[in-house]
PDB file of C-alpha atoms in Angstrom:
ATOM      1  CA  GLN G   1      -6.409 -31.162 -15.383  1.00 87.00           C
ATOM      2  CA  VAL G   2      -5.068 -28.045 -17.030  1.00 94.00           C
ATOM      3  CA  GLN G   3      -1.327 -27.354 -16.844  1.00 97.00           C
ATOM      4  CA  LEU G   4       0.411 -24.030 -17.359  1.00 98.00           C
ATOM      5  CA  VAL G   5       3.853 -23.579 -18.929  1.00 98.00           C
ATOM      6  CA  GLN G   6       5.416 -20.129 -18.997  1.00 98.00           C
ATOM      7  CA  SER G   7       8.044 -18.609 -21.263  1.00 98.00           C
ATOM      8  CA  GLY G   8      11.655 -18.291 -20.229  1.00 98.00           C
ATOM      9  CA  ALA G   9      13.590 -15.707 -18.275  1.00 98.00           C
ATOM     10  CA  GLU G  10      13.969 -12.201 -19.652  1.00 98.00           C
ATOM     11  CA  VAL G  11      16.477  -9.385 -19.142  1.00 98.00           C
ATOM     12  CA  LYS G  12      15.196  -5.935 -20.080  1.00 98.00           C
ATOM     13  CA  LYS G  13      16.396  -2.338 -20.031  1.00 98.00           C
ATOM     14  CA  PRO G  14      14.603   0.309 -17.980  1.00 98.00           C
ATOM     15  CA  GLY G  15      11.856   1.963 -19.994  1.00 98.00           C
ATOM     16  CA  SER G  16      11.311  -1.038 -22.256  1.00 98.00           C
ATOM     17  CA  SER G  17       8.483  -3.575 -22.243  1.00 98.00           C
ATOM     18  CA  VAL G  18       8.314  -7.292 -21.564  1.00 98.00           C
ATOM     19  CA  ARG G  19       5.786  -9.886 -22.668  1.00 98.00           C
ATOM     20  CA  VAL G  20       5.501 -13.157 -20.780  1.00 98.00           C
ATOM     21  CA  SER G  21       3.457 -16.025 -22.161  1.00 98.00           C
ATOM     22  CA  CYS G  22       1.599 -18.798 -20.405  1.00 98.00           C
ATOM     23  CA  GLU G  23       0.433 -21.814 -22.401  1.00 98.00           C
ATOM     24  CA  ALA G  24      -2.470 -23.829 -21.046  1.00 97.00           C
ATOM     25  CA  SER G  25      -2.889 -27.476 -21.945  1.00 96.00           C
ATOM     26  CA  GLY G  26      -5.041 -30.374 -20.805  1.00 94.00           C
ATOM     27  CA  GLY G  27      -8.297 -28.483 -20.476  1.00 90.00           C
ATOM     28  CA  ALA G  28     -10.863 -26.452 -22.388  1.00 93.00           C
ATOM     29  CA  PHE G  29      -9.250 -23.010 -22.579  1.00 95.00           C
ATOM     30  CA  ASN G  30     -12.518 -21.092 -22.580  1.00 93.00           C
ATOM     31  CA  ASN G  31     -13.581 -22.685 -19.291  1.00 93.00           C
ATOM     32  CA  TYR G  32     -10.920 -20.788 -17.385  1.00 96.00           C
ATOM     33  CA  ALA G  33      -9.927 -17.391 -16.132  1.00 97.00           C
ATOM     34  CA  PHE G  34      -6.217 -16.651 -15.889  1.00 97.00           C
ATOM     35  CA  THR G  35      -4.489 -14.529 -13.290  1.00 98.00           C
ATOM     36  CA  TRP G  36      -1.029 -12.966 -13.114  1.00 98.00           C
ATOM     37  CA  VAL G  37       0.809 -12.570  -9.818  1.00 98.00           C
ATOM     38  CA  ARG G  38       4.366 -11.421  -9.229  1.00 98.00           C
ATOM     39  CA  GLN G  39       6.919 -11.600  -6.438  1.00 98.00           C
ATOM     40  CA  ALA G  40       9.901  -9.274  -6.300  1.00 98.00           C
ATOM     41  CA  PRO G  41      13.030 -10.481  -4.478  1.00 97.00           C
ATOM     42  CA  GLY G  42      12.423 -10.500  -0.744  1.00 96.00           C
ATOM     43  CA  GLN G  43       8.909  -9.122  -1.186  1.00 98.00           C
ATOM     44  CA  GLY G  44       5.380 -10.480  -0.990  1.00 98.00           C
ATOM     45  CA  LEU G  45       2.906 -11.618  -3.613  1.00 98.00           C
ATOM     46  CA  GLU G  46       1.251  -8.950  -5.772  1.00 98.00           C
ATOM     47  CA  TRP G  47      -1.927  -9.501  -7.786  1.00 98.00           C
ATOM     48  CA  MET G  48      -1.475  -7.944 -11.224  1.00 98.00           C
ATOM     49  CA  GLY G  49      -4.606  -8.804 -13.134  1.00 97.00           C
ATOM     50  CA  ARG G  50      -6.973 -11.363 -14.560  1.00 97.00           C
ATOM     51  CA  ILE G  51      -8.498 -12.248 -17.917  1.00 97.00           C
ATOM     52  CA  ILE G  52     -11.595 -14.257 -18.742  1.00 97.00           C
ATOM     53  CA  PRO G  53     -10.934 -15.097 -22.399  1.00 96.00           C
ATOM     54  CA  VAL G  54     -14.392 -16.337 -23.345  1.00 95.00           C
ATOM     55  CA  LEU G  55     -15.948 -13.100 -22.058  1.00 95.00           C
ATOM     56  CA  GLY G  56     -13.150 -10.860 -23.306  1.00 94.00           C
ATOM     57  CA  ARG G  57     -13.040  -9.382 -19.812  1.00 96.00           C
ATOM     58  CA  THR G  58      -9.923  -8.106 -18.032  1.00 97.00           C
ATOM     59  CA  ALA G  59      -9.263  -6.560 -14.640  1.00 96.00           C
ATOM     60  CA  TYR G  60      -6.027  -5.028 -13.409  1.00 97.00           C
ATOM     61  CA  GLY G  61      -4.526  -4.258 -10.049  1.00 96.00           C
ATOM     62  CA  GLU G  62      -4.538  -0.594  -9.145  1.00 94.00           C
ATOM     63  CA  ARG G  63      -0.731  -0.446  -8.964  1.00 94.00           C
ATOM     64  CA  PHE G  64      -0.421  -1.664 -12.535  1.00 95.00           C
ATOM     65  CA  GLN G  65      -3.214   0.275 -14.236  1.00 90.00           C
ATOM     66  CA  GLY G  66      -1.977   1.823 -17.459  1.00 94.00           C
ATOM     67  CA  ARG G  67       1.231  -0.264 -17.556  1.00 97.00           C
ATOM     68  CA  VAL G  68      -0.026  -3.826 -17.785  1.00 98.00           C
ATOM     69  CA  SER G  69      -2.005  -5.532 -20.507  1.00 98.00           C
ATOM     70  CA  ILE G  70      -3.257  -9.111 -20.347  1.00 98.00           C
ATOM     71  CA  SER G  71      -4.460 -10.819 -23.499  1.00 98.00           C
ATOM     72  CA  ALA G  72      -5.321 -14.305 -24.676  1.00 98.00           C
ATOM     73  CA  ASP G  73      -5.181 -16.316 -27.888  1.00 97.00           C
ATOM     74  CA  SER G  74      -7.738 -19.097 -27.688  1.00 96.00           C
ATOM     75  CA  SER G  75      -6.463 -20.646 -30.933  1.00 96.00           C
ATOM     76  CA  THR G  76      -3.193 -21.535 -29.219  1.00 97.00           C
ATOM     77  CA  GLY G  77      -4.438 -21.686 -25.627  1.00 97.00           C
ATOM     78  CA  THR G  78      -1.961 -19.003 -24.595  1.00 98.00           C
ATOM     79  CA  VAL G  79      -2.286 -16.051 -22.253  1.00 98.00           C
ATOM     80  CA  TYR G  80       0.064 -13.069 -22.369  1.00 98.00           C
ATOM     81  CA  MET G  81       1.059 -10.452 -19.836  1.00 98.00           C
ATOM     82  CA  GLN G  82       2.775  -7.333 -21.143  1.00 98.00           C
ATOM     83  CA  LEU G  83       4.302  -4.815 -18.752  1.00 98.00           C
ATOM     84  CA  SER G  84       5.581  -1.531 -20.141  1.00 98.00           C
ATOM     85  CA  SER G  85       7.772   1.343 -18.925  1.00 97.00           C
ATOM     86  CA  LEU G  86       9.847  -1.127 -16.952  1.00 98.00           C
ATOM     87  CA  ARG G  87      11.702   0.016 -13.850  1.00 97.00           C
ATOM     88  CA  SER G  88      14.276  -1.726 -11.704  1.00 97.00           C
ATOM     89  CA  ASP G  89      11.614  -2.487  -9.121  1.00 97.00           C
ATOM     90  CA  ASP G  90       9.740  -4.546 -11.712  1.00 98.00           C
ATOM     91  CA  THR G  91      12.464  -7.163 -11.317  1.00 98.00           C
ATOM     92  CA  ALA G  92      10.477 -10.131 -10.086  1.00 98.00           C
ATOM     93  CA  VAL G  93       9.224 -13.622 -10.751  1.00 98.00           C
ATOM     94  CA  TYR G  94       5.962 -13.487 -12.661  1.00 98.00           C
ATOM     95  CA  PHE G  95       3.426 -16.293 -12.291  1.00 98.00           C
ATOM     96  CA  CYS G  96       0.323 -17.165 -14.236  1.00 98.00           C
ATOM     97  CA  ALA G  97      -2.392 -19.149 -12.518  1.00 98.00           C
ATOM     98  CA  THR G  98      -5.839 -20.562 -13.029  1.00 97.00           C
ATOM     99  CA  HIS G  99      -8.496 -22.500 -11.176  1.00 94.00           C
ATOM    100  CA  SER G 100      -9.829 -26.044 -11.235  1.00 91.00           C
ATOM    101  CA  ILE G 101     -12.476 -25.201  -8.649  1.00 85.00           C
ATOM    102  CA  GLY G 102     -15.646 -23.231  -9.183  1.00 81.00           C
ATOM    103  CA  SER G 103     -16.415 -20.492 -11.663  1.00 84.00           C
ATOM    104  CA  PHE G 104     -14.232 -17.890 -13.341  1.00 90.00           C
ATOM    105  CA  TYR G 105     -13.713 -16.370  -9.897  1.00 90.00           C
ATOM    106  CA  GLY G 106     -12.537 -19.608  -8.316  1.00 90.00           C
ATOM    107  CA  PRO G 107      -9.363 -19.832  -6.241  1.00 94.00           C
ATOM    108  CA  THR G 108      -6.099 -20.169  -8.153  1.00 96.00           C
ATOM    109  CA  ASP G 109      -4.929 -23.708  -7.456  1.00 96.00           C
ATOM    110  CA  ILE G 110      -3.012 -24.315 -10.706  1.00 97.00           C
ATOM    111  CA  TRP G 111       0.176 -22.337 -11.279  1.00 98.00           C
ATOM    112  CA  GLY G 112       2.829 -21.961 -13.908  1.00 98.00           C
ATOM    113  CA  GLN G 113       6.464 -22.431 -13.008  1.00 98.00           C
ATOM    114  CA  GLY G 114       7.215 -18.724 -12.920  1.00 98.00           C
ATOM    115  CA  THR G 115       9.236 -16.453 -15.204  1.00 98.00           C
ATOM    116  CA  MET G 116      12.102 -14.337 -13.898  1.00 98.00           C
ATOM    117  CA  VAL G 117      12.181 -10.840 -15.370  1.00 98.00           C
ATOM    118  CA  THR G 118      15.250  -8.772 -14.610  1.00 98.00           C
ATOM    119  CA  VAL G 119      15.252  -5.052 -15.356  1.00 98.00           C
ATOM    120  CA  SER G 120      18.759  -3.663 -15.473  1.00 97.00           C
ATOM    121  CA  SER G 121      20.718  -1.099 -17.432  1.00 96.00           C
TER     122      SER G 121
ATOM    123  CA  MET R   1      -6.341  -4.142   2.368  1.00 94.00           C
ATOM    124  CA  LEU R   2      -5.422  -7.331   4.205  1.00 97.00           C
ATOM    125  CA  THR R   3      -3.174  -7.073   7.259  1.00 98.00           C
ATOM    126  CA  GLN R   4      -1.496 -10.219   8.548  1.00 98.00           C
ATOM    127  CA  SER R   5      -0.061 -10.838  11.981  1.00 96.00           C
ATOM    128  CA  PRO R   6       2.438 -11.679  13.162  1.00 97.00           C
ATOM    129  CA  GLY R   7       5.067 -10.881  10.573  1.00 97.00           C
ATOM    130  CA  THR R   8       7.235 -13.734  11.775  1.00 98.00           C
ATOM    131  CA  LEU R   9       6.416 -16.769  13.899  1.00 98.00           C
ATOM    132  CA  ALA R  10       9.307 -18.751  15.435  1.00 98.00           C
ATOM    133  CA  LEU R  11       8.142 -22.209  16.482  1.00 98.00           C
ATOM    134  CA  SER R  12       9.401 -25.760  16.880  1.00 97.00           C
ATOM    135  CA  PRO R  13       8.173 -28.801  14.946  1.00 97.00           C
ATOM    136  CA  GLY R  14       5.094 -30.241  16.608  1.00 97.00           C
ATOM    137  CA  GLU R  15       3.909 -26.864  17.882  1.00 98.00           C
ATOM    138  CA  ARG R  16       0.726 -25.090  16.852  1.00 98.00           C
ATOM    139  CA  ALA R  17       0.833 -22.070  14.545  1.00 98.00           C
ATOM    140  CA  THR R  18      -1.922 -19.489  14.228  1.00 98.00           C
ATOM    141  CA  ILE R  19      -1.766 -16.738  11.624  1.00 98.00           C
ATOM    142  CA  SER R  20      -4.294 -13.917  11.511  1.00 98.00           C
ATOM    143  CA  CYS R  21      -5.486 -11.758   8.645  1.00 98.00           C
ATOM    144  CA  ARG R  22      -7.709  -8.738   9.115  1.00 98.00           C
ATOM    145  CA  ALA R  23      -9.540  -7.099   6.224  1.00 96.00           C
ATOM    146  CA  SER R  24      -9.957  -3.326   6.213  1.00 95.00           C
ATOM    147  CA  GLN R  25     -13.487  -3.723   4.849  1.00 93.00           C
ATOM    148  CA  VAL R  26     -16.071  -6.458   4.469  1.00 92.00           C
ATOM    149  CA  VAL R  27     -14.790  -9.430   2.454  1.00 93.00           C
ATOM    150  CA  ASN R  28     -16.986 -12.156   1.027  1.00 94.00           C
ATOM    151  CA  SER R  29     -15.603 -15.215   2.827  1.00 95.00           C
ATOM    152  CA  ASN R  30     -16.528 -17.344  -0.207  1.00 95.00           C
ATOM    153  CA  TYR R  31     -13.599 -15.665  -1.962  1.00 96.00           C
ATOM    154  CA  PHE R  32     -10.943 -15.844   0.737  1.00 97.00           C
ATOM    155  CA  ALA R  33      -7.885 -18.090   0.574  1.00 98.00           C
ATOM    156  CA  TRP R  34      -4.595 -18.976   2.208  1.00 98.00           C
ATOM    157  CA  PHE R  35      -1.401 -19.814   0.301  1.00 98.00           C
ATOM    158  CA  GLN R  36       1.930 -21.318   1.275  1.00 98.00           C
ATOM    159  CA  LYS R  37       5.032 -20.023  -0.514  1.00 98.00           C
ATOM    160  CA  LYS R  38       8.483 -21.578  -0.543  1.00 98.00           C
ATOM    161  CA  PRO R  39      11.551 -20.216  -2.375  1.00 97.00           C
ATOM    162  CA  GLY R  40      11.768 -21.307  -5.982  1.00 97.00           C
ATOM    163  CA  GLN R  41       8.231 -22.692  -6.027  1.00 98.00           C
ATOM    164  CA  PRO R  42       4.895 -21.216  -7.105  1.00 98.00           C
ATOM    165  CA  PRO R  43       2.350 -20.466  -4.395  1.00 98.00           C
ATOM    166  CA  ARG R  44       0.408 -23.459  -3.132  1.00 98.00           C
ATOM    167  CA  LEU R  45      -3.286 -23.091  -2.375  1.00 98.00           C
ATOM    168  CA  LEU R  46      -4.069 -24.400   1.102  1.00 98.00           C
ATOM    169  CA  ILE R  47      -7.510 -23.066   1.971  1.00 98.00           C
ATOM    170  CA  TYR R  48     -10.262 -21.504  -0.133  1.00 97.00           C
ATOM    171  CA  ALA R  49     -13.710 -20.149   0.715  1.00 96.00           C
ATOM    172  CA  ALA R  50     -12.149 -19.291   4.101  1.00 97.00           C
ATOM    173  CA  SER R  51     -12.337 -22.825   5.492  1.00 98.00           C
ATOM    174  CA  ARG R  52     -12.248 -25.415   2.716  1.00 98.00           C
ATOM    175  CA  ARG R  53      -9.042 -27.366   2.284  1.00 98.00           C
ATOM    176  CA  ALA R  54      -7.728 -27.606  -1.255  1.00 97.00           C
ATOM    177  CA  THR R  55      -7.091 -30.985  -2.814  1.00 95.00           C
ATOM    178  CA  GLY R  56      -4.285 -32.893  -1.117  1.00 97.00           C
ATOM    179  CA  ILE R  57      -3.873 -30.490   1.801  1.00 98.00           C
ATOM    180  CA  PRO R  58      -3.379 -32.279   5.148  1.00 98.00           C
ATOM    181  CA  ASP R  59      -6.022 -31.826   7.799  1.00 97.00           C
ATOM    182  CA  ARG R  60      -3.542 -30.140  10.150  1.00 98.00           C
ATOM    183  CA  PHE R  61      -4.276 -26.980   8.113  1.00 98.00           C
ATOM    184  CA  THR R  62      -7.514 -25.263   9.147  1.00 98.00           C
ATOM    185  CA  GLY R  63      -9.058 -21.977   8.093  1.00 98.00           C
ATOM    186  CA  SER R  64     -11.685 -20.004   9.972  1.00 98.00           C
ATOM    187  CA  ALA R  65     -13.463 -16.677   9.636  1.00 97.00           C
ATOM    188  CA  SER R  66     -15.328 -14.242  11.841  1.00 95.00           C
ATOM    189  CA  GLY R  67     -16.472 -11.000  10.251  1.00 92.00           C
ATOM    190  CA  THR R  68     -13.400  -9.291   8.838  1.00 95.00           C
ATOM    191  CA  ASP R  69     -10.991 -11.544  10.749  1.00 97.00           C
ATOM    192  CA  PHE R  70      -9.588 -14.713   9.218  1.00 98.00           C
ATOM    193  CA  ASN R  71      -7.263 -17.293  10.759  1.00 98.00           C
ATOM    194  CA  LEU R  72      -5.054 -20.070   9.473  1.00 98.00           C
ATOM    195  CA  THR R  73      -4.100 -22.700  12.028  1.00 98.00           C
ATOM    196  CA  ILE R  74      -1.510 -25.419  11.594  1.00 98.00           C
ATOM    197  CA  THR R  75      -2.161 -27.801  14.478  1.00 96.00           C
ATOM    198  CA  ARG R  76       1.194 -29.625  14.569  1.00 96.00           C
ATOM    199  CA  LEU R  77       4.011 -28.158  12.540  1.00 98.00           C
ATOM    200  CA  GLU R  78       5.849 -30.587  10.307  1.00 98.00           C
ATOM    201  CA  PRO R  79       9.356 -29.759   8.980  1.00 97.00           C
ATOM    202  CA  GLU R  80       7.916 -29.046   5.515  1.00 98.00           C
ATOM    203  CA  ASP R  81       5.491 -26.432   6.924  1.00 98.00           C
ATOM    204  CA  PHE R  82       8.197 -23.848   7.581  1.00 98.00           C
ATOM    205  CA  ALA R  83       7.476 -21.316   4.855  1.00 98.00           C
ATOM    206  CA  VAL R  84       5.762 -17.983   4.212  1.00 98.00           C
ATOM    207  CA  TYR R  85       1.967 -17.850   4.329  1.00 98.00           C
ATOM    208  CA  TYR R  86      -0.270 -15.346   2.574  1.00 98.00           C
ATOM    209  CA  CYS R  87      -3.934 -14.553   2.925  1.00 98.00           C
ATOM    210  CA  HIS R  88      -5.768 -13.532  -0.253  1.00 98.00           C
ATOM    211  CA  GLN R  89      -9.170 -12.275  -1.255  1.00 97.00           C
ATOM    212  CA  TYR R  90      -9.825 -13.083  -4.889  1.00 94.00           C
ATOM    213  CA  ARG R  91     -13.120 -11.634  -5.981  1.00 91.00           C
ATOM    214  CA  ASP R  92     -13.270  -7.849  -6.168  1.00 86.00           C
ATOM    215  CA  SER R  93      -9.987  -5.908  -6.397  1.00 90.00           C
ATOM    216  CA  PRO R  94      -8.025  -9.024  -5.404  1.00 95.00           C
ATOM    217  CA  THR R  95      -5.203  -8.516  -2.972  1.00 96.00           C
ATOM    218  CA  PHE R  96      -2.742 -10.427  -0.805  1.00 98.00           C
ATOM    219  CA  GLY R  97      -1.705  -9.886   2.766  1.00 98.00           C
ATOM    220  CA  GLN R  98       1.925  -8.974   3.320  1.00 98.00           C
ATOM    221  CA  GLY R  99       2.883 -12.501   4.410  1.00 98.00           C
ATOM    222  CA  THR R 100       3.807 -14.309   7.624  1.00 98.00           C
ATOM    223  CA  LYS R 101       7.054 -16.211   7.843  1.00 98.00           C
ATOM    224  CA  VAL R 102       6.918 -19.370   9.942  1.00 98.00           C
ATOM    225  CA  GLU R 103      10.485 -20.191  10.893  1.00 97.00           C
ATOM    226  CA  ILE R 104      12.171 -22.841  12.996  1.00 96.00           C
ATOM    227  CA  LYS R 105      12.868 -21.790  16.561  1.00 94.00           C
TER     228      LYS R 105
END
């Protein structure tokens, strides 16, 4: 069963960028798609994007188009989410997730622990 | 877009909870899920493919679908079920509903 471990909390200035990593272990990396979801304080869940590393395919949520980039390094089994032009309303917990069920478009039943990103001047 | 109702549900342990989610356009029910979210924890998958329980999910959680309407029912609320619930379609342009808080009455 694959497990996901994310990088630690970040504090960033408005206008800067942040990169959060998510290391997958315990499974064959290229068998999985990886999704990023965030939750701002007091707000709901937002789907940010997805990568299928073996296909080199990415998809991004409309709200994040042009600001988010998801990449993967199969040699280390790590997925990255980079968000640029940070604003205060990007302050949130960012989660990576993957699936143990079905194909690359299976439901996300395996989650990382979350990474808090705080954007503040 | 997925629209959940109600926004908040105030119930007592042992009562039945029903949460609705309406899609603004046709959704493939094979790619429809329900999540439970508690503070400080990642989301927990409850239901996928509209009605299939995820591994380890108690049978008091049931999902159903009819056209663009989806329901999550918790037959008898346990103390640990008080949380926020989200519907989610995860195939094309994935999106979440806005959430329904189930709180203790």
